[in-house]
Tab-separated table of C-alpha atoms in Angstrom:
chain	number	residue	atom	x	y	z
A	11	MET	CA	-0.162	0.101	0.146
A	12	GLY	CA	1.222	3.481	-0.734
A	13	TRP	CA	-0.388	6.817	-0.223
A	14	ARG	CA	-0.176	10.005	-1.672
A	15	SER	CA	-1.842	13.758	-0.941
A	16	GLN	CA	-4.626	15.142	-2.761
A	17	SER	CA	-4.893	18.674	-2.841
A	18	CYS	CA	-8.199	20.507	-1.917
A	19	THR	CA	-9.658	23.679	-0.994
A	20	ASP	CA	-9.204	23.214	2.836
A	21	ALA	CA	-6.517	20.719	3.293
A	22	CYS	CA	-4.562	17.858	2.013
A	23	VAL	CA	-6.306	14.522	2.050
A	24	ALA	CA	-4.305	11.078	2.284
A	25	VAL	CA	-5.245	8.712	-0.549
A	26	PHE	CA	-4.233	5.221	0.238
A	27	ASP	CA	-3.251	3.449	-2.956
A	28	TYR	CA	-3.990	-0.510	-3.993
A	29	ASP	CA	-3.790	-2.407	-7.112
A	30	ALA	CA	-7.390	-3.645	-6.580
A	31	ILE	CA	-10.039	-2.495	-4.218
A	32	VAL	CA	-12.814	-5.530	-3.310
A	33	LEU	CA	-15.951	-4.182	-1.895
A	34	GLY	CA	-17.625	-6.775	0.037
A	35	ALA	CA	-16.147	-9.366	2.240
A	36	GLY	CA	-18.651	-12.307	1.598
A	37	ALA	CA	-17.836	-15.516	0.040
A	38	ALA	CA	-17.059	-14.093	-3.504
A	39	GLY	CA	-15.135	-11.188	-2.166
A	40	LEU	CA	-13.026	-12.932	0.167
A	41	MET	CA	-12.006	-15.674	-2.312
A	42	CYS	CA	-11.230	-12.949	-5.005
A	43	ALA	CA	-9.187	-10.881	-2.482
A	44	ALA	CA	-7.220	-14.031	-1.231
A	45	VAL	CA	-6.374	-15.062	-4.898
A	46	ALA	CA	-5.280	-11.768	-6.077
A	47	GLY	CA	-3.303	-11.036	-2.995
A	48	GLN	CA	-1.442	-14.214	-3.372
A	49	ARG	CA	-0.816	-13.320	-6.661
A	50	GLY	CA	1.216	-10.272	-5.581
A	51	ARG	CA	-1.478	-7.703	-5.576
A	52	ARG	CA	-1.799	-5.276	-3.122
A	53	VAL	CA	-5.621	-5.679	-2.357
A	54	LEU	CA	-8.105	-3.839	-0.002
A	55	LEU	CA	-11.101	-5.499	1.072
A	56	LEU	CA	-13.895	-3.192	2.523
A	57	ASP	CA	-17.202	-4.383	3.928
A	58	HIS	CA	-19.736	-2.280	5.712
A	59	ALA	CA	-20.558	-4.921	8.217
A	60	ASP	CA	-18.563	-5.170	11.616
A	61	GLN	CA	-17.297	-8.699	10.605
A	62	VAL	CA	-16.497	-10.288	7.504
A	63	GLY	CA	-18.411	-13.621	6.146
A	64	LYS	CA	-21.695	-12.690	8.024
A	65	LYS	CA	-23.868	-14.968	5.335
A	66	ILE	CA	-21.417	-17.709	5.481
A	67	LEU	CA	-21.586	-18.054	9.177
A	68	ILE	CA	-25.466	-18.362	9.513
A	69	SER	CA	-25.459	-20.806	6.284
A	70	GLY	CA	-26.178	-24.307	6.432
A	71	GLY	CA	-27.655	-24.009	10.195
A	72	GLY	CA	-24.221	-22.562	11.221
A	73	ARG	CA	-22.214	-25.342	9.480
A	74	CYS	CA	-21.961	-23.896	5.930
A	75	ASN	CA	-23.155	-25.959	2.909
A	76	PHE	CA	-19.729	-24.935	1.475
A	77	THR	CA	-20.225	-26.558	-2.262
A	78	ASN	CA	-22.161	-29.358	-4.099
A	79	ILE	CA	-20.247	-32.118	-5.744
A	80	TYR	CA	-22.750	-32.106	-8.624
A	81	THR	CA	-22.313	-28.587	-9.666
A	82	ARG	CA	-22.639	-28.023	-13.274
A	83	PRO	CA	-23.899	-25.171	-15.525
A	84	GLU	CA	-27.414	-26.369	-15.613
A	85	THR	CA	-27.840	-25.918	-11.963
A	86	TYR	CA	-27.575	-21.998	-12.339
A	87	ILE	CA	-30.452	-19.606	-13.471
A	88	SER	CA	-29.285	-16.794	-15.734
A	89	ALA	CA	-30.490	-14.792	-18.791
A	90	ASN	CA	-27.260	-16.130	-20.337
A	91	PRO	CA	-27.336	-19.716	-19.127
A	92	HIS	CA	-23.767	-20.337	-20.882
A	93	PHE	CA	-22.169	-17.407	-18.834
A	94	ALA	CA	-21.235	-19.412	-15.612
A	95	LYS	CA	-19.670	-22.381	-17.625
A	96	SER	CA	-15.990	-20.566	-17.857
A	97	ALA	CA	-15.768	-19.863	-14.240
A	98	LEU	CA	-17.236	-23.133	-12.841
A	99	ALA	CA	-15.075	-25.110	-15.349
A	100	ARG	CA	-11.660	-23.497	-13.989
A	101	TYR	CA	-12.639	-23.254	-10.443
A	102	ALA	CA	-14.490	-26.676	-9.508
A	103	PRO	CA	-15.854	-28.144	-6.282
A	104	ALA	CA	-12.920	-30.302	-6.085
A	105	ASP	CA	-10.602	-27.069	-5.957
A	106	PHE	CA	-12.566	-25.608	-2.911
A	107	ILE	CA	-12.616	-29.110	-1.336
A	108	ALA	CA	-8.756	-29.421	-1.529
A	109	LEU	CA	-8.653	-25.967	0.112
A	110	VAL	CA	-10.996	-27.195	2.917
A	111	GLU	CA	-8.615	-30.156	3.374
A	112	ARG	CA	-5.209	-28.277	3.552
A	113	HIS	CA	-6.662	-26.086	6.421
A	114	GLY	CA	-7.765	-29.316	8.187
A	115	ILE	CA	-11.601	-29.025	8.001
A	116	ALA	CA	-13.728	-32.090	8.407
A	117	TYR	CA	-16.670	-32.332	6.419
A	118	HIS	CA	-19.583	-34.457	5.400
A	119	GLU	CA	-21.976	-35.075	2.548
A	120	LYS	CA	-25.575	-34.552	4.000
A	121	THR	CA	-27.700	-35.440	1.165
A	122	LEU	CA	-27.736	-34.856	-2.597
A	123	GLY	CA	-24.033	-33.751	-3.158
A	124	GLN	CA	-24.441	-31.109	-0.467
A	125	LEU	CA	-21.001	-30.964	1.606
A	126	PHE	CA	-21.251	-29.187	5.330
A	127	CYS	CA	-18.589	-28.698	7.739
A	128	ASP	CA	-18.532	-31.284	10.699
A	129	GLY	CA	-17.880	-28.257	13.072
A	130	SER	CA	-18.677	-24.752	12.437
A	131	ALA	CA	-19.119	-22.296	9.607
A	132	LYS	CA	-16.461	-19.927	11.512
A	133	GLN	CA	-13.952	-22.583	10.205
A	134	VAL	CA	-14.769	-21.582	6.531
A	135	VAL	CA	-14.374	-17.839	7.522
A	136	ALA	CA	-11.149	-18.470	9.312
A	137	MET	CA	-9.893	-20.363	6.384
A	138	LEU	CA	-10.535	-17.460	3.768
A	139	LEU	CA	-9.203	-14.815	6.166
A	140	ASP	CA	-6.061	-16.942	6.660
A	141	GLU	CA	-5.832	-17.034	2.796
A	142	CYS	CA	-6.380	-13.168	2.566
A	143	ALA	CA	-3.662	-12.905	5.102
A	144	ARG	CA	-1.193	-15.043	3.171
A	145	GLY	CA	-1.708	-12.676	0.366
A	146	GLY	CA	-1.384	-9.487	2.384
A	147	VAL	CA	-4.832	-8.471	2.133
A	148	ASP	CA	-5.765	-5.464	4.045
A	149	VAL	CA	-9.098	-5.851	5.422
A	150	ARG	CA	-11.259	-3.117	6.759
A	151	CYS	CA	-14.765	-3.308	8.124
A	152	GLY	CA	-17.320	-1.671	10.050
A	153	GLN	CA	-17.720	1.712	8.016
A	154	PRO	CA	-19.992	2.660	5.189
A	155	VAL	CA	-18.662	3.460	1.717
A	156	ARG	CA	-19.654	6.665	1.164
A	157	GLN	CA	-18.685	7.414	-2.373
A	158	VAL	CA	-17.307	5.657	-5.595
A	159	THR	CA	-16.004	7.561	-8.381
A	160	HIS	CA	-13.962	7.069	-11.600
A	161	ALA	CA	-11.476	9.156	-13.236
A	162	ASP	CA	-8.304	8.854	-15.253
A	163	GLY	CA	-8.461	5.010	-15.003
A	164	ARG	CA	-8.745	4.874	-11.363
A	165	PHE	CA	-11.183	4.366	-8.966
A	166	ALA	CA	-11.716	6.371	-5.659
A	167	VAL	CA	-13.452	4.943	-2.896
A	168	ARG	CA	-14.368	6.866	0.304
A	169	PHE	CA	-14.754	4.288	3.103
A	170	GLY	CA	-15.895	6.202	6.559
A	171	ASP	CA	-13.631	9.199	6.431
A	172	LEU	CA	-10.786	7.605	4.458
A	173	ASP	CA	-10.218	7.540	1.004
A	174	PHE	CA	-8.752	4.863	-1.263
A	175	ALA	CA	-7.686	4.426	-4.890
A	176	ALA	CA	-6.856	1.472	-7.305
A	177	PRO	CA	-6.903	0.877	-10.941
A	178	ASN	CA	-9.396	-2.108	-10.374
A	179	LEU	CA	-12.562	-2.224	-8.431
A	180	VAL	CA	-14.445	-5.553	-7.477
A	181	ILE	CA	-18.174	-5.325	-7.018
A	182	ALA	CA	-18.878	-8.311	-4.492
A	183	THR	CA	-21.479	-6.942	-2.295
A	184	GLY	CA	-24.180	-9.392	-2.981
A	185	GLY	CA	-27.880	-8.876	-3.239
A	186	PRO	CA	-30.821	-7.824	-1.356
A	187	SER	CA	-31.548	-11.117	0.207
A	188	ILE	CA	-31.872	-11.268	3.996
A	189	PRO	CA	-31.718	-7.566	4.544
A	190	LYS	CA	-31.397	-8.101	8.328
A	191	MET	CA	-27.970	-9.262	7.547
A	192	GLY	CA	-27.041	-5.714	6.101
A	193	ALA	CA	-27.696	-6.906	2.585
A	194	SER	CA	-28.845	-4.132	0.130
A	195	GLY	CA	-29.168	-3.380	-3.618
A	196	PHE	CA	-25.720	-1.331	-3.414
A	197	ALA	CA	-24.113	-3.341	-6.025
A	198	TYR	CA	-27.034	-2.528	-8.360
A	199	ASP	CA	-26.744	1.009	-7.684
A	200	LEU	CA	-22.941	1.061	-8.266
A	201	ALA	CA	-23.533	-0.888	-11.523
A	202	ARG	CA	-25.852	1.491	-13.015
A	203	GLN	CA	-23.508	4.363	-12.016
A	204	PHE	CA	-20.986	2.745	-14.457
A	205	GLY	CA	-23.481	2.105	-17.256
A	206	LEU	CA	-24.115	-1.356	-16.510
A	207	LYS	CA	-27.462	-2.940	-16.972
A	208	VAL	CA	-29.190	-4.951	-14.168
A	209	VAL	CA	-31.515	-7.730	-14.742
A	210	GLU	CA	-34.633	-7.027	-12.217
A	211	PRO	CA	-33.618	-8.657	-9.006
A	212	ARG	CA	-36.381	-10.971	-7.457
A	213	PRO	CA	-36.182	-13.353	-4.378
A	214	ALA	CA	-35.152	-16.870	-4.939
A	215	LEU	CA	-35.120	-19.873	-3.054
A	216	VAL	CA	-38.006	-18.286	-0.918
A	217	PRO	CA	-41.167	-19.733	0.605
A	218	LEU	CA	-44.356	-19.261	-1.285
A	219	THR	CA	-47.390	-17.617	0.098
A	220	LEU	CA	-50.945	-19.169	-0.445
A	221	GLY	CA	-54.335	-17.174	-0.517
A	222	GLY	CA	-57.806	-17.712	-2.135
A	223	ASP	CA	-59.005	-21.417	-2.166
A	224	ASP	CA	-55.511	-22.657	-1.086
A	225	VAL	CA	-55.829	-20.873	2.180
A	226	LEU	CA	-57.014	-23.879	4.041
A	227	PHE	CA	-53.481	-25.684	3.423
A	228	ARG	CA	-52.180	-22.918	5.706
A	229	GLU	CA	-53.880	-25.081	8.726
A	230	LEU	CA	-51.415	-27.854	7.895
A	231	SER	CA	-48.349	-25.768	9.150
A	232	GLY	CA	-45.578	-27.761	10.428
A	233	VAL	CA	-46.418	-30.747	8.237
A	234	ALA	CA	-43.930	-31.889	5.767
A	235	THR	CA	-43.890	-34.888	2.993
A	236	PRO	CA	-41.404	-35.812	0.242
A	237	VAL	CA	-42.897	-34.637	-3.108
A	238	GLU	CA	-42.157	-33.719	-6.757
A	239	ALA	CA	-42.759	-29.958	-7.156
A	240	ARG	CA	-42.937	-28.622	-10.568
A	241	ALA	CA	-42.872	-24.877	-11.756
A	242	GLY	CA	-42.815	-24.343	-15.453
A	243	LYS	CA	-40.255	-26.864	-16.760
A	244	ALA	CA	-38.177	-27.234	-13.443
A	245	ALA	CA	-39.145	-30.166	-11.124
A	246	PHE	CA	-37.442	-31.105	-8.130
A	247	ARG	CA	-37.828	-34.045	-5.746
A	248	GLU	CA	-37.523	-33.123	-1.872
A	249	ALA	CA	-39.653	-32.431	0.993
A	250	ALA	CA	-42.383	-29.931	0.828
A	251	LEU	CA	-43.259	-28.054	4.004
A	252	PHE	CA	-46.782	-26.573	5.043
A	253	THR	CA	-46.331	-22.916	6.982
A	254	HIS	CA	-48.895	-20.782	8.394
A	255	LYS	CA	-48.214	-18.558	4.974
A	256	GLY	CA	-48.054	-21.028	2.770
A	257	LEU	CA	-45.674	-23.564	1.175
A	258	SER	CA	-41.688	-23.986	2.117
A	259	GLY	CA	-39.288	-26.905	2.299
A	260	PRO	CA	-36.415	-27.833	0.079
A	261	ALA	CA	-38.850	-28.923	-3.129
A	262	ILE	CA	-40.691	-25.452	-2.852
A	263	LEU	CA	-37.495	-23.311	-2.356
A	264	GLN	CA	-35.979	-24.951	-5.411
A	265	VAL	CA	-39.110	-24.394	-7.810
A	266	SER	CA	-39.358	-20.794	-6.297
A	267	SER	CA	-36.221	-19.620	-8.230
A	268	TYR	CA	-38.206	-20.527	-11.417
A	269	TRP	CA	-41.710	-19.594	-10.451
A	270	ARG	CA	-43.064	-16.381	-11.913
A	271	HIS	CA	-46.418	-14.291	-10.430
A	272	GLY	CA	-49.434	-15.694	-11.607
A	273	GLU	CA	-48.156	-18.919	-12.646
A	274	PRO	CA	-49.129	-22.188	-10.710
A	275	VAL	CA	-46.922	-24.615	-9.011
A	276	THR	CA	-47.761	-28.236	-9.192
A	277	ILE	CA	-47.076	-31.024	-6.786
A	278	ASP	CA	-47.152	-34.633	-6.849
A	279	PHE	CA	-47.908	-35.787	-3.548
A	280	LEU	CA	-46.999	-39.650	-4.326
A	281	PRO	CA	-44.177	-39.241	-6.661
A	282	ASP	CA	-43.230	-43.051	-6.176
A	283	ALA	CA	-46.924	-44.400	-6.570
A	284	ALA	CA	-47.262	-46.638	-9.805
A	285	PRO	CA	-49.983	-45.742	-12.248
A	286	GLY	CA	-53.385	-47.199	-11.239
A	287	TRP	CA	-52.514	-47.394	-7.441
A	288	LEU	CA	-55.714	-46.127	-6.185
A	289	LEU	CA	-57.726	-48.702	-8.291
A	290	ASP	CA	-55.387	-51.458	-7.002
A	291	ALA	CA	-56.180	-50.047	-3.362
A	292	LYS	CA	-59.742	-50.317	-4.083
A	293	ARG	CA	-59.576	-53.918	-5.015
A	294	ALA	CA	-57.117	-54.771	-2.427
A	295	ARG	CA	-58.996	-52.960	0.638
A	296	PRO	CA	-62.249	-51.897	-0.532
A	297	ARG	CA	-63.437	-51.252	3.047
A	298	ALA	CA	-60.589	-48.453	3.512
A	299	THR	CA	-61.243	-44.799	3.160
A	300	LEU	CA	-59.361	-42.455	0.550
A	301	ALA	CA	-57.481	-40.923	3.788
A	302	SER	CA	-56.256	-44.259	5.041
A	303	ALA	CA	-55.217	-45.245	1.782
A	304	LEU	CA	-52.688	-42.283	1.238
A	305	ALA	CA	-49.274	-42.844	2.364
A	306	LEU	CA	-48.965	-39.142	3.561
A	307	PRO	CA	-49.035	-37.515	7.120
A	308	ASP	CA	-52.483	-38.033	8.730
A	309	ARG	CA	-53.455	-34.446	8.568
A	310	LEU	CA	-52.186	-33.853	5.172
A	311	ALA	CA	-54.064	-37.025	3.795
A	312	GLN	CA	-57.450	-35.991	5.431
A	313	THR	CA	-57.213	-32.608	4.014
A	314	LEU	CA	-56.654	-33.800	0.562
A	315	ALA	CA	-59.456	-36.473	0.921
A	316	ASP	CA	-61.453	-33.789	1.900
A	317	ARG	CA	-60.928	-31.695	-1.109
A	318	LEU	CA	-61.314	-34.616	-3.243
A	319	ALA	CA	-64.688	-34.968	-2.076
A	320	LEU	CA	-64.793	-38.622	-2.066
A	321	PRO	CA	-66.427	-39.616	1.383
A	322	GLY	CA	-66.689	-43.035	2.324
A	323	GLU	CA	-65.294	-46.257	1.295
A	324	LEU	CA	-63.066	-47.117	-1.741
A	325	GLY	CA	-65.354	-49.760	-2.796
A	326	ALA	CA	-68.196	-47.379	-2.848
A	327	GLN	CA	-66.442	-45.229	-5.598
A	328	THR	CA	-66.262	-45.397	-9.250
A	329	ASP	CA	-63.250	-46.506	-10.963
A	330	ARG	CA	-63.435	-43.193	-12.843
A	331	LYS	CA	-63.583	-41.101	-9.833
A	332	LEU	CA	-60.650	-42.732	-8.423
A	333	ALA	CA	-58.657	-42.412	-11.465
A	334	ASP	CA	-59.374	-38.658	-11.477
A	335	ALA	CA	-58.458	-38.144	-7.893
A	336	GLU	CA	-55.344	-40.118	-8.732
A	337	ALA	CA	-54.623	-37.806	-11.377
A	338	ARG	CA	-55.323	-34.697	-9.063
A	339	LEU	CA	-52.745	-36.129	-6.398
A	340	LYS	CA	-49.986	-36.289	-9.100
A	341	ARG	CA	-50.510	-32.971	-10.462
A	342	TRP	CA	-52.161	-30.937	-7.579
A	343	THR	CA	-52.230	-27.382	-8.477
A	344	PHE	CA	-51.391	-24.681	-6.481
A	345	ARG	CA	-51.602	-20.695	-7.557
A	346	PRO	CA	-49.203	-18.983	-5.043
A	347	ASN	CA	-50.073	-15.057	-4.352
A	348	GLY	CA	-46.536	-14.123	-3.652
A	349	THR	CA	-43.571	-14.838	-2.029
A	350	GLU	CA	-42.244	-14.236	1.526
A	351	GLY	CA	-39.827	-11.590	-0.047
A	352	PHE	CA	-36.035	-10.908	0.480
A	353	ALA	CA	-36.613	-11.283	4.016
A	354	LYS	CA	-36.945	-14.741	3.695
A	355	ALA	CA	-34.828	-15.425	0.592
A	356	GLU	CA	-31.810	-17.332	0.712
A	357	VAL	CA	-30.454	-15.521	-2.458
A	358	THR	CA	-31.465	-13.194	-5.189
A	359	ALA	CA	-32.265	-14.128	-8.906
A	360	GLY	CA	-31.342	-11.262	-11.288
A	361	GLY	CA	-28.299	-8.830	-10.925
A	362	ILE	CA	-25.771	-7.250	-12.812
A	363	SER	CA	-26.388	-8.246	-16.475
A	364	THR	CA	-23.626	-11.244	-17.749
A	365	ALA	CA	-24.020	-9.190	-21.269
A	366	ASN	CA	-22.081	-6.380	-19.542
A	367	LEU	CA	-19.361	-9.057	-18.215
A	368	SER	CA	-16.480	-11.266	-19.542
A	369	SER	CA	-17.153	-14.696	-18.532
A	370	GLN	CA	-13.553	-15.413	-18.472
A	371	THR	CA	-12.578	-12.466	-15.934
A	372	MET	CA	-15.822	-11.091	-14.715
A	373	MET	CA	-14.879	-7.818	-15.931
A	374	ALA	CA	-16.968	-5.145	-17.412
A	375	LYS	CA	-16.577	-4.885	-21.308
A	376	SER	CA	-17.313	-1.211	-21.197
A	377	VAL	CA	-15.514	-0.223	-17.916
A	378	PRO	CA	-11.935	-1.723	-17.719
A	379	GLY	CA	-10.776	-2.404	-14.164
A	380	LEU	CA	-14.319	-2.609	-12.773
A	381	TYR	CA	-15.206	-6.616	-12.127
A	382	ALA	CA	-18.481	-7.913	-10.222
A	383	VAL	CA	-18.528	-11.372	-8.893
A	384	GLY	CA	-20.764	-13.559	-6.787
A	385	GLU	CA	-24.512	-13.132	-5.946
A	386	ALA	CA	-24.441	-9.266	-7.482
A	387	VAL	CA	-24.102	-10.796	-10.716
A	388	ASP	CA	-27.008	-12.499	-12.569
A	389	VAL	CA	-26.366	-16.227	-12.034
A	390	THR	CA	-28.277	-18.128	-9.359
A	391	GLY	CA	-27.733	-21.519	-8.065
A	392	TRP	CA	-29.933	-24.073	-6.676
A	393	LEU	CA	-30.432	-25.017	-3.136
A	394	GLY	CA	-27.461	-27.089	-1.527
A	395	GLY	CA	-24.371	-25.328	-1.965
A	396	TYR	CA	-24.266	-24.228	-5.360
A	397	ASN	CA	-24.306	-20.596	-4.800
A	398	PHE	CA	-21.341	-20.770	-2.847
A	399	GLN	CA	-19.521	-22.597	-5.557
A	400	TRP	CA	-20.505	-19.710	-7.703
A	401	ALA	CA	-19.044	-17.290	-5.141
A	402	TRP	CA	-15.828	-19.505	-5.364
A	403	ALA	CA	-15.457	-19.870	-8.801
A	404	SER	CA	-16.477	-16.072	-10.060
A	405	GLY	CA	-14.344	-14.854	-7.091
A	406	HIS	CA	-11.367	-16.951	-8.274
A	407	ALA	CA	-11.722	-15.879	-12.011
A	408	ALA	CA	-11.871	-12.045	-10.990
A	409	GLY	CA	-8.818	-12.689	-8.553
A	410	GLN	CA	-6.692	-14.416	-11.315
A	411	ALA	CA	-7.478	-11.579	-13.708
A	412	LEU	CA	-6.515	-8.667	-11.303
């Protein structure tokens, strides 16, 4: 780090010079700073929060679902589905796992390729800070970024009462999901300031709310069951959870990223059932009721049976009615009236348009030296460690380019 004086009308202001300034000390910012620092760059990492990696610390129930071994470009949503390919190919889950192992952090696969720390998410933050320290990164927290300007090939940042400058600036401030953690749309404001387009941000991996005829399902709050949920062309087989506001659980969070207002969400309540299972049940147990024939939690089974309006014994029902009931149970349609918003969203879909950025370096095509990484960019992963892998991969790509 160097410093120089900048003349002004009242006094001389000390301006501290770096090779790169990274705004945002989350997953992508920490990775980017560490990689660039270890390549010999003088890097300043800034965050308005009082500590780094706040979202890392709360992730995975405090154990940080730090990657997914099944990461591939198809597990990401973007206006340009090809954009993420380059960064993901050059920094794969195996690369981050190797870093975790070098630091002696024990981990396990929970399910569906999701890797978690055996201990605490604090270990991942400590690892990233150690990597930054190895690269001589100057980490500063707890002050607001008051101003960012660009002139003569240099970016000037006022952080609290101090002024910093560098020829490279990295936007790694994330999106507005989980505002109680200090998240905001700062990245988009900054991008627009420099002429970059922003794909409209929206909550993703977020619970859906129900109204109208679906309101009675709120009475099932706390009931969960394995399902196949579908929104548009996307389908996920995991658990769905009924809440006092609507629908949640992994399957619902997954399809929420694809869902648009006004569209239905369909649920197959018995995805493993063979075709004709209800007619078979009628012949095997004609005295059984529909609710008792459903291999579902009792409260859910009774609610579905009531909605299907098939009282009495299966043997008293026509084959046609049972076939219709089976078809509805396979494609039960909900019409959510909204989501629980950014407050409950795990990530943000949309963001800084990938059309503005190089997929190789994450640098803005129209503003040399300006980069964007992580959640700030219009690349959103599935639930289960995919968004962390994008943070590591995009941060690594920018760090290698700085």
